[in-house]
XYZ file of C-alpha atoms in Angstrom:
192
model
C -36.649 -40.499 -105.710
C -36.504 -36.861 -107.268
C -34.195 -36.542 -110.117
C -33.366 -32.570 -109.321
C -29.846 -31.597 -110.524
C -27.412 -31.744 -107.589
C -24.273 -30.257 -106.929
C -21.824 -31.071 -104.366
C -19.573 -28.228 -103.730
C -16.383 -29.601 -101.498
C -12.865 -29.263 -101.585
C -10.667 -30.403 -104.380
C -9.425 -34.429 -104.193
C -5.696 -34.870 -102.510
C -3.501 -38.382 -101.470
C -5.997 -40.492 -103.779
C -9.580 -39.617 -101.796
C -12.581 -37.536 -103.018
C -11.239 -34.315 -101.605
C -8.825 -32.884 -99.514
C -11.516 -31.959 -96.684
C -12.739 -35.370 -93.992
C -16.593 -33.602 -94.409
C -15.931 -33.578 -97.799
C -15.042 -37.253 -97.705
C -17.911 -37.983 -95.221
C -20.352 -36.562 -97.915
C -19.366 -37.930 -100.912
C -19.255 -41.402 -99.585
C -22.850 -41.052 -98.185
C -23.864 -40.555 -101.721
C -22.026 -42.989 -103.457
C -23.981 -45.689 -100.778
C -27.499 -44.195 -101.037
C -26.852 -44.472 -105.286
C -27.360 -40.740 -105.758
C -25.897 -38.791 -108.898
C -24.350 -35.490 -107.542
C -22.296 -33.354 -110.358
C -18.742 -32.223 -107.950
C -17.473 -28.351 -107.915
C -14.135 -28.588 -106.479
C -13.463 -25.649 -106.557
C -13.112 -24.806 -103.428
C -15.218 -22.225 -102.952
C -16.492 -20.531 -100.102
C -18.041 -17.816 -100.895
C -20.633 -19.618 -101.835
C -21.204 -21.542 -98.776
C -23.537 -20.864 -95.651
C -21.466 -19.853 -93.215
C -18.546 -19.973 -95.727
C -17.424 -23.746 -94.827
C -17.732 -26.454 -97.580
C -19.171 -29.445 -98.541
C -22.508 -27.921 -99.261
C -25.011 -30.039 -101.420
C -26.912 -27.368 -104.330
C -30.179 -28.533 -105.300
C -31.047 -27.690 -108.877
C -28.984 -24.461 -108.571
C -30.802 -22.787 -105.688
C -31.474 -23.999 -102.461
C -27.756 -25.070 -100.330
C -27.940 -27.333 -97.785
C -24.894 -27.465 -95.200
C -23.242 -29.996 -93.817
C -25.848 -30.849 -91.273
C -28.823 -31.208 -93.039
C -27.275 -33.569 -96.153
C -27.797 -36.823 -94.409
C -31.221 -35.872 -93.574
C -32.075 -35.042 -96.783
C -30.488 -38.066 -99.011
C -32.883 -39.887 -95.628
C -36.235 -37.981 -96.697
C -35.566 -36.978 -100.429
C -34.105 -40.633 -101.521
C -33.244 -43.622 -99.610
C -32.753 -44.426 -95.630
C -29.783 -46.163 -95.102
C -30.456 -47.546 -91.692
C -34.301 -48.247 -92.784
C -33.398 -51.789 -92.055
C -31.519 -51.604 -88.494
C -33.888 -52.574 -85.449
C -33.657 -49.932 -81.952
C -30.785 -51.853 -80.486
C -28.557 -51.455 -83.600
C -29.844 -47.732 -84.377
C -28.917 -47.297 -80.590
C -25.550 -48.660 -81.074
C -24.689 -47.397 -84.474
C -25.471 -43.541 -83.043
C -22.906 -44.761 -80.310
C -20.795 -45.706 -82.638
C -21.440 -42.740 -85.315
C -20.505 -40.325 -82.001
C -16.867 -42.571 -81.315
C -15.812 -41.606 -85.152
C -17.696 -37.742 -85.487
C -15.801 -36.478 -82.470
C -12.758 -38.795 -81.068
C -11.779 -39.828 -84.222
C -12.125 -36.693 -86.244
C -10.199 -34.523 -83.991
C -7.374 -37.077 -83.789
C -7.882 -36.731 -87.206
C -7.799 -32.791 -87.596
C -4.504 -33.512 -84.465
C -2.429 -35.268 -87.345
C -3.069 -33.230 -89.636
C -3.424 -29.489 -88.587
C -1.372 -29.802 -85.374
C 1.607 -31.727 -86.036
C 4.085 -29.904 -87.249
C 5.143 -31.995 -89.630
C 2.187 -33.056 -90.956
C 1.115 -29.516 -91.142
C 4.216 -28.095 -93.011
C 4.708 -30.829 -95.347
C 1.547 -31.983 -96.671
C -1.626 -30.679 -94.831
C -0.967 -26.611 -96.111
C 0.304 -28.074 -99.043
C -2.938 -29.903 -100.269
C -5.222 -27.174 -99.003
C -2.328 -24.581 -100.625
C -3.553 -26.606 -103.720
C -7.066 -27.064 -103.345
C -8.134 -23.436 -102.709
C -8.310 -21.040 -105.337
C -6.007 -18.061 -105.210
C -5.986 -16.399 -102.671
C -7.817 -18.170 -100.785
C -5.010 -20.984 -100.769
C -2.838 -18.476 -98.407
C -4.987 -17.926 -96.024
C -7.895 -20.165 -95.476
C -5.484 -23.002 -93.903
C -3.750 -20.451 -91.642
C -7.257 -19.479 -90.377
C -8.344 -23.401 -90.335
C -5.121 -23.949 -87.802
C -6.171 -22.043 -85.729
C -9.928 -22.323 -85.014
C -8.766 -26.137 -84.756
C -6.289 -25.580 -81.934
C -8.576 -24.013 -80.544
C -11.255 -26.634 -80.912
C -8.654 -29.238 -79.501
C -7.153 -26.986 -76.694
C -10.905 -26.402 -75.259
C -11.454 -30.054 -75.211
C -8.254 -30.557 -73.333
C -6.611 -32.181 -76.386
C -2.930 -31.140 -76.680
C -0.849 -34.145 -76.164
C 0.034 -35.757 -79.423
C 1.394 -39.147 -77.580
C -2.350 -38.673 -75.616
C -4.326 -38.422 -78.824
C -2.481 -41.057 -80.728
C -3.342 -43.689 -77.603
C -7.273 -42.357 -77.464
C -7.521 -42.816 -81.376
C -6.108 -46.319 -80.720
C -8.136 -47.177 -78.709
C -11.434 -46.126 -80.615
C -9.752 -47.305 -83.399
C -9.583 -51.059 -81.516
C -13.265 -50.875 -80.989
C -14.414 -50.178 -84.101
C -12.188 -52.527 -85.465
C -13.530 -55.535 -82.969
C -17.151 -54.323 -83.776
C -17.062 -54.724 -87.396
C -14.479 -57.699 -87.736
C -14.119 -59.675 -90.488
C -17.570 -57.960 -91.705
C -17.208 -55.332 -94.787
C -19.748 -53.333 -93.344
C -21.372 -53.255 -90.131
C -24.600 -54.248 -90.334
C -25.106 -56.911 -92.855
C -23.755 -57.163 -96.414
C -24.701 -53.387 -97.428
C -23.768 -49.785 -95.617
C -25.591 -47.874 -93.328
C -24.423 -43.967 -92.610
C -22.227 -45.383 -89.536
C -20.130 -46.997 -92.628
């Protein structure tokens, strides 16, 4: 494996997890599962990132890899966590990954940003603390507006329906996982 110096630029930790943002948590977990050492930049400075979005992985202080490219960079440069999966397992994992990446992600966004009580008491405060001044005052509100537009376009405006669908999706994942620690054997895959 390459011994490049890697820095994960992300939003700061909150609530006892590595970052206030779910995409940052996803990448943080991926590099841990892959056993890849990264330095953390918790500044939340979105100006360093292409398109102003975190997380990004900085390689040797130069190349900047955005969220969509990080999993393939880890796979191609360090380790393919899915190498041991057969074709059927890869297909199943891709389906579950889509379920998590779309359906459950939307439910989490709704919970964090559109559930008014959570927004006021938890989410907005955490992002204000996680971002440098003055970004902490305008970025969360911009994120909320973008998320509201995304969820409205997907027809996800009713709290009761969003949470009902999320329970169904979590149930499917729980049934597939059973009593196992990981979805496919004794070691993590990218689905985990």
